[in-house]
Coordinates of C-alpha atoms and ligand atoms in Angstrom, one line a residue:
M1 CA -84.3 -172.8 112.7
P2 CA -85.5 -169.7 110.7
G3 CA -82.9 -166.9 110.5
E4 CA -80.0 -169.2 111.3
I5 CA -76.8 -168.3 109.5
R6 CA -75.3 -171.0 107.4
G7 CA -72.1 -170.0 105.6
R8 CA -69.8 -172.0 103.4
L9 CA -66.1 -172.6 102.6
A10 CA -66.0 -173.4 98.9
P11 CA -62.5 -174.1 97.8
S12 CA -61.6 -175.3 94.3
P13 CA -59.1 -178.2 94.5
T14 CA -56.9 -176.8 91.7
G15 CA -53.8 -176.0 93.7
R16 CA -52.5 -175.6 97.2
L17 CA -54.2 -173.0 99.5
H18 CA -52.3 -169.8 99.7
L19 CA -52.4 -166.8 102.1
G20 CA -55.2 -165.2 100.1
N21 CA -57.3 -168.3 100.5
A22 CA -56.6 -168.4 104.3
W23 CA -57.8 -164.7 104.4
A24 CA -60.9 -165.6 102.5
F25 CA -61.7 -168.7 104.6
L26 CA -60.9 -167.0 107.9
L27 CA -63.3 -164.1 107.1
A28 CA -66.1 -166.6 106.0
W29 CA -65.5 -168.6 109.2
L30 CA -65.6 -165.5 111.4
S31 CA -68.7 -164.1 109.7
A32 CA -70.7 -167.3 110.3
R33 CA -69.4 -168.0 113.8
A34 CA -69.7 -164.4 115.0
C35 CA -73.5 -164.8 114.7
G36 CA -73.6 -168.3 116.1
G37 CA -74.0 -169.8 112.6
T38 CA -72.8 -173.0 111.0
L39 CA -70.5 -173.7 108.1
V40 CA -70.5 -176.1 105.2
L41 CA -67.4 -177.3 103.3
R42 CA -68.1 -177.7 99.6
L43 CA -65.5 -178.8 97.2
E44 CA -65.8 -177.0 93.9
D45 CA -64.3 -179.7 91.8
I46 CA -66.6 -179.2 88.8
D47 CA -63.8 -178.9 86.3
P48 CA -62.4 -182.4 85.9
E49 CA -59.3 -181.2 84.1
R50 CA -58.2 -178.8 86.8
S51 CA -59.4 -180.5 90.0
K52 CA -57.2 -183.0 91.7
D53 CA -57.9 -185.3 94.6
H54 CA -54.6 -184.7 96.2
Y55 CA -55.3 -180.9 96.3
A56 CA -58.7 -181.7 97.9
Q57 CA -56.9 -183.7 100.6
A58 CA -54.3 -181.0 101.1
I59 CA -57.0 -178.3 101.4
I60 CA -58.7 -180.3 104.2
E61 CA -55.4 -180.6 106.0
D62 CA -54.6 -176.9 105.6
L63 CA -58.0 -175.8 107.0
A64 CA -57.5 -178.1 110.0
W65 CA -54.0 -176.7 110.5
L66 CA -55.4 -173.1 110.5
G67 CA -58.0 -174.2 113.1
L68 CA -61.0 -173.6 110.9
D69 CA -63.8 -176.1 111.4
W70 CA -67.1 -176.8 109.7
D71 CA -70.3 -178.6 110.6
A72 CA -71.5 -180.2 107.4
G73 CA -70.1 -181.2 104.1
V74 CA -67.0 -182.9 102.9
G75 CA -65.2 -184.7 105.7
V76 CA -68.2 -184.7 108.0
C77 CA -69.7 -188.2 108.5
S78 CA -73.2 -187.5 109.7
A79 CA -76.0 -188.3 107.3
D80 CA -77.1 -185.2 105.4
E81 CA -79.8 -184.9 102.8
R82 CA -78.4 -181.7 101.4
G83 CA -75.3 -183.4 100.1
P84 CA -73.3 -184.6 98.3
Y85 CA -71.0 -181.7 98.9
R86 CA -68.5 -182.4 96.1
Q87 CA -69.6 -180.7 92.9
S88 CA -68.2 -183.6 90.9
E89 CA -70.9 -185.9 92.5
R90 CA -73.8 -183.5 91.8
G91 CA -74.1 -183.9 88.0
H92 CA -77.7 -185.3 88.4
V93 CA -78.7 -182.2 90.4
Y94 CA -77.4 -179.8 87.7
A95 CA -78.9 -181.9 84.9
A96 CA -82.4 -181.7 86.5
I97 CA -82.1 -177.9 86.9
L98 CA -81.0 -177.6 83.2
D99 CA -84.0 -179.7 82.2
R100 CA -86.3 -177.5 84.1
L101 CA -84.9 -174.3 82.6
A102 CA -85.1 -175.9 79.1
R103 CA -88.7 -176.8 79.6
Q104 CA -89.4 -173.1 80.6
G105 CA -87.7 -172.1 77.3
L106 CA -85.0 -170.3 79.2
T107 CA -81.9 -171.9 77.7
Y108 CA -80.5 -172.0 74.2
P109 CA -77.4 -173.6 72.6
C110 CA -74.7 -171.2 71.5
F111 CA -72.4 -172.1 68.6
C112 CA -70.2 -169.0 68.7
S113 CA -66.6 -170.1 68.4
R114 CA -63.9 -169.1 70.8
R115 CA -62.5 -166.8 68.2
E116 CA -65.8 -165.0 67.9
L117 CA -66.0 -164.7 71.6
R118 CA -62.4 -163.5 71.9
L119 CA -63.2 -160.7 69.5
L120 CA -66.1 -159.7 71.7
A121 CA -63.9 -159.8 74.7
A122 CA -61.6 -157.2 73.1
A123 CA -64.5 -154.8 73.2
P124 CA -64.7 -152.5 76.2
H125 CA -66.1 -154.3 79.3
I126 CA -66.4 -154.2 83.0
D127 CA -63.9 -156.2 85.1
D128 CA -63.5 -159.8 84.2
V129 CA -67.2 -160.4 83.2
G130 CA -66.3 -159.8 79.6
A131 CA -68.2 -157.9 77.0
P132 CA -71.9 -158.7 77.1
Y133 CA -72.8 -161.6 74.9
P134 CA -74.7 -159.9 72.0
G135 CA -77.3 -162.7 71.8
T136 CA -76.1 -163.9 68.4
C137 CA -77.4 -167.5 68.9
R138 CA -80.4 -166.4 70.9
H139 CA -82.0 -165.2 67.7
L140 CA -81.4 -168.4 65.6
S141 CA -84.5 -169.9 64.2
A142 CA -85.5 -173.5 65.3
G143 CA -84.4 -174.6 61.9
Q144 CA -80.9 -173.0 62.1
R145 CA -80.4 -174.5 65.5
E146 CA -81.4 -178.0 64.4
E147 CA -79.1 -177.7 61.4
R148 CA -76.1 -176.7 63.5
L149 CA -76.8 -179.4 66.0
A150 CA -77.1 -182.0 63.2
Q151 CA -73.7 -180.9 61.9
G152 CA -72.4 -181.8 65.4
R153 CA -71.1 -178.3 66.0
P154 CA -70.0 -177.9 69.6
A155 CA -72.4 -175.7 71.6
C156 CA -72.4 -174.2 75.1
L157 CA -75.8 -173.7 76.7
R158 CA -76.8 -170.2 77.7
L159 CA -79.4 -168.7 79.9
R160 CA -81.9 -166.2 78.5
C161 CA -81.2 -163.6 81.1
P162 CA -84.2 -161.7 82.5
P163 CA -84.4 -158.2 80.9
F164 CA -84.5 -156.4 84.3
P165 CA -81.7 -155.1 86.6
I166 CA -80.5 -157.2 89.5
A167 CA -80.2 -155.2 92.7
F168 CA -78.8 -156.3 96.0
A169 CA -77.1 -154.9 99.1
D170 CA -73.6 -156.2 99.8
A171 CA -72.6 -156.1 103.4
V172 CA -69.2 -154.6 102.6
Q173 CA -69.5 -153.1 99.2
G174 CA -72.9 -151.4 99.7
P175 CA -75.9 -151.2 97.3
Q176 CA -75.3 -152.8 93.9
N177 CA -77.4 -152.5 90.8
F178 CA -76.5 -154.4 87.5
L179 CA -78.3 -154.3 84.2
P180 CA -77.9 -157.6 82.2
E181 CA -75.3 -155.9 79.9
H182 CA -73.3 -155.1 83.0
Y183 CA -73.1 -158.7 84.1
G184 CA -72.3 -160.1 80.7
G185 CA -75.7 -160.7 79.2
D186 CA -76.8 -164.3 78.5
F187 CA -74.2 -166.3 80.3
A188 CA -73.2 -169.9 79.9
L189 CA -74.7 -172.6 82.1
R190 CA -72.8 -175.5 80.5
R191 CA -69.6 -175.3 78.6
S192 CA -69.3 -176.7 75.1
D193 CA -67.3 -179.6 76.5
G194 CA -70.2 -180.5 78.7
V195 CA -68.7 -179.2 82.0
I196 CA -71.3 -177.4 84.1
A197 CA -70.4 -173.7 84.4
Y198 CA -69.3 -172.2 87.8
Q199 CA -72.3 -169.8 87.9
L200 CA -74.9 -172.6 87.7
A201 CA -73.1 -175.0 90.1
V202 CA -72.6 -172.3 92.7
A203 CA -76.1 -170.7 92.6
V204 CA -77.8 -174.1 92.7
D205 CA -75.6 -175.5 95.5
D206 CA -75.9 -172.4 97.6
A207 CA -79.7 -172.7 97.3
L208 CA -80.0 -176.5 97.8
M209 CA -77.4 -176.6 100.6
G210 CA -79.4 -174.0 102.5
I211 CA -76.6 -171.4 102.4
T212 CA -77.8 -168.0 103.8
Q213 CA -74.5 -166.1 103.9
V214 CA -71.9 -166.0 101.1
V215 CA -68.6 -164.5 102.1
R216 CA -65.9 -164.2 99.4
G217 CA -63.5 -161.8 97.7
R218 CA -64.6 -158.7 95.9
D219 CA -63.2 -160.3 92.7
I220 CA -66.2 -162.5 92.5
L221 CA -68.7 -159.6 92.9
P222 CA -69.3 -159.3 89.1
S223 CA -70.5 -162.9 89.2
T224 CA -73.1 -162.3 91.9
P225 CA -75.8 -160.7 89.7
R226 CA -75.7 -163.8 87.4
Q227 CA -76.1 -166.1 90.4
I228 CA -79.0 -164.0 91.8
A229 CA -80.6 -163.9 88.3
L230 CA -80.6 -167.7 88.4
L231 CA -81.8 -168.0 91.9
E232 CA -84.7 -165.6 91.1
I233 CA -85.7 -167.7 88.0
L234 CA -85.5 -170.9 90.1
G235 CA -87.5 -169.3 92.9
Y236 CA -84.9 -169.5 95.6
P237 CA -84.2 -166.5 98.0
P238 CA -80.7 -165.1 97.5
P239 CA -78.3 -165.4 100.4
Q240 CA -76.7 -162.4 102.1
Y241 CA -73.6 -161.4 100.2
V242 CA -70.4 -160.2 101.8
H243 CA -67.6 -159.3 99.3
F244 CA -64.4 -158.4 101.2
P245 CA -61.3 -156.6 99.9
L246 CA -58.5 -158.8 98.6
L247 CA -54.9 -159.5 99.7
L248 CA -52.4 -158.3 97.1
D249 CA -48.7 -159.0 96.7
A250 CA -46.1 -156.3 97.0
E251 CA -46.6 -155.4 93.3
G252 CA -50.4 -155.0 93.8
Q253 CA -51.3 -158.4 92.1
R254 CA -54.0 -160.5 93.7
L255 CA -52.6 -163.4 95.5
A256 CA -53.0 -166.6 93.5
K257 CA -51.9 -170.1 93.2
R258 CA -48.8 -169.0 91.3
H259 CA -47.4 -167.5 94.5
H260 CA -45.8 -170.7 95.6
S261 CA -43.9 -169.1 98.5
L262 CA -47.2 -168.0 99.9
T263 CA -48.9 -171.4 100.0
L264 CA -49.8 -172.5 103.5
H265 CA -47.7 -175.5 102.9
A266 CA -44.6 -173.4 102.3
L267 CA -45.3 -171.1 105.2
R268 CA -45.8 -174.2 107.5
N269 CA -42.5 -175.5 106.2
M270 CA -40.8 -172.2 107.0
G271 CA -42.0 -172.8 110.6
V272 CA -44.8 -170.2 110.7
P273 CA -47.2 -171.4 113.5
P274 CA -50.9 -171.3 112.5
R275 CA -51.7 -168.9 115.4
R276 CA -49.3 -166.4 114.1
L277 CA -50.7 -166.6 110.6
I278 CA -54.3 -166.2 112.0
G279 CA -53.0 -163.2 114.2
F280 CA -51.4 -161.7 111.1
L281 CA -54.5 -162.0 109.0
G282 CA -56.6 -160.6 111.9
Y283 CA -54.3 -157.7 112.2
K284 CA -54.5 -157.0 108.4
A285 CA -58.3 -157.2 108.7
G286 CA -58.4 -154.6 111.4
F287 CA -59.4 -156.9 114.3
Q288 CA -56.2 -156.5 116.2
D289 CA -53.8 -153.5 116.6
T290 CA -50.7 -155.7 116.7
V291 CA -50.0 -159.2 115.6
Q292 CA -51.0 -161.3 118.6
E293 CA -50.8 -165.1 118.0
V294 CA -54.4 -166.2 118.3
S295 CA -56.8 -169.0 117.3
P296 CA -59.7 -168.1 114.9
A297 CA -62.1 -168.2 117.9
E298 CA -60.0 -165.7 119.8
L299 CA -60.6 -163.2 117.0
L300 CA -64.4 -163.5 117.3
P301 CA -64.9 -160.8 120.0
A302 CA -63.2 -158.2 117.8
F303 CA -64.8 -159.4 114.5
D304 CA -66.8 -156.6 112.8
L305 CA -67.2 -156.1 109.1
A306 CA -67.1 -152.4 109.6
R307 CA -63.4 -152.7 110.7
L308 CA -62.3 -154.3 107.4
P309 CA -60.2 -152.0 105.3
R310 CA -62.1 -150.3 102.5
H311 CA -59.3 -151.1 100.0
D312 CA -57.4 -154.2 99.0
V313 CA -54.5 -155.0 101.4
R314 CA -50.9 -155.3 100.2
I315 CA -48.5 -157.8 101.7
D316 CA -45.0 -156.5 101.4
E317 CA -41.6 -157.8 102.3
N318 CA -41.8 -156.3 105.8
D319 CA -45.1 -158.2 106.3
M320 CA -43.5 -161.4 105.1
R321 CA -40.5 -161.0 107.5
H322 CA -42.9 -160.5 110.4
L323 CA -45.0 -163.4 109.3
T324 CA -42.0 -165.8 109.1
H325 CA -40.0 -164.4 112.0
G326 CA -42.7 -163.2 114.4
G327 CA -43.3 -159.8 116.0
M328 CA -44.9 -156.7 114.6
Ligands
LIG1 N1 -64.5 -172.0 94.4 C1 -64.2 -170.6 94.3 C2 -62.7 -170.3 94.6 O1 -62.0 -171.2 95.1 C3 -65.0 -169.8 95.2 C4 -66.4 -169.5 94.6 C5 -67.3 -168.8 95.5 O2 -67.0 -168.5 96.7 O3 -68.4 -168.5 95.0 O4 -62.2 -169.2 94.2

């Protein structure tokens, strides 16, 4: 159906889900459901070293415990030509895209060592995008390239980025405009160890899985122009982007997998009921005035992106007490 919203939950199975993931997935779920849309569960297990099957299993259980459901993707049995939905099973898809880009002359191998790239990263740069890649290997002659390849030097594969700016409107962060040097210049599509880069996998999967709405933390905003650049080159329309503020710990650090006490597993073991956790997140998002224990669906009537706080949200000890003991 044209205009139908199709969102996605895209966890990386590299650890247990934590409160920050629950916040992210709740917001993605509400954004899609609030406009009658559907959701896909895609497992971003592209990195074979870091991804573990037992985390994938635990993530599926945690999502079910939270009361977040999805209509297609991992764990859904119905036949679906847009799958597979585990990135580890999509190598052939990425290989075909890389072939196509290579035939268009849009990729080149980059032999820069980690040390050379580290020196670059020490230069001033924006957020975690890193200093723009200066194009050292872009300008190698065919002969120089062949010589390095023949020596067996490890190479990542980079995209020749289009020379024009990438502009888009983010539903929370407003109008965005990035020159290539602001999004890191020619970025890697395949790492030197052969692993497909996150940017390529995500952009291609969003396009081929029919995703029309991408809802994720503002920490990923600097990656978005790279993904849009790829989509434009490949001829796919970009989805709508929604980059929401982050949950921070009491010290102002982004919640991450190292916060073991804030994993959903730990909170569940502390006796926190899922409805309280959802109510707490709904309160922090501005959808409730007090923490009422609710299901995700019960937050839908109050869901409104305009209510989201403009700044990142801290979780302090007081919050934790309320979360673990109830009442606020
Ligand atoms: N897999 C990423 C994560 O778990 C999310 C990537 C995305 O939403 O584009 O942080």
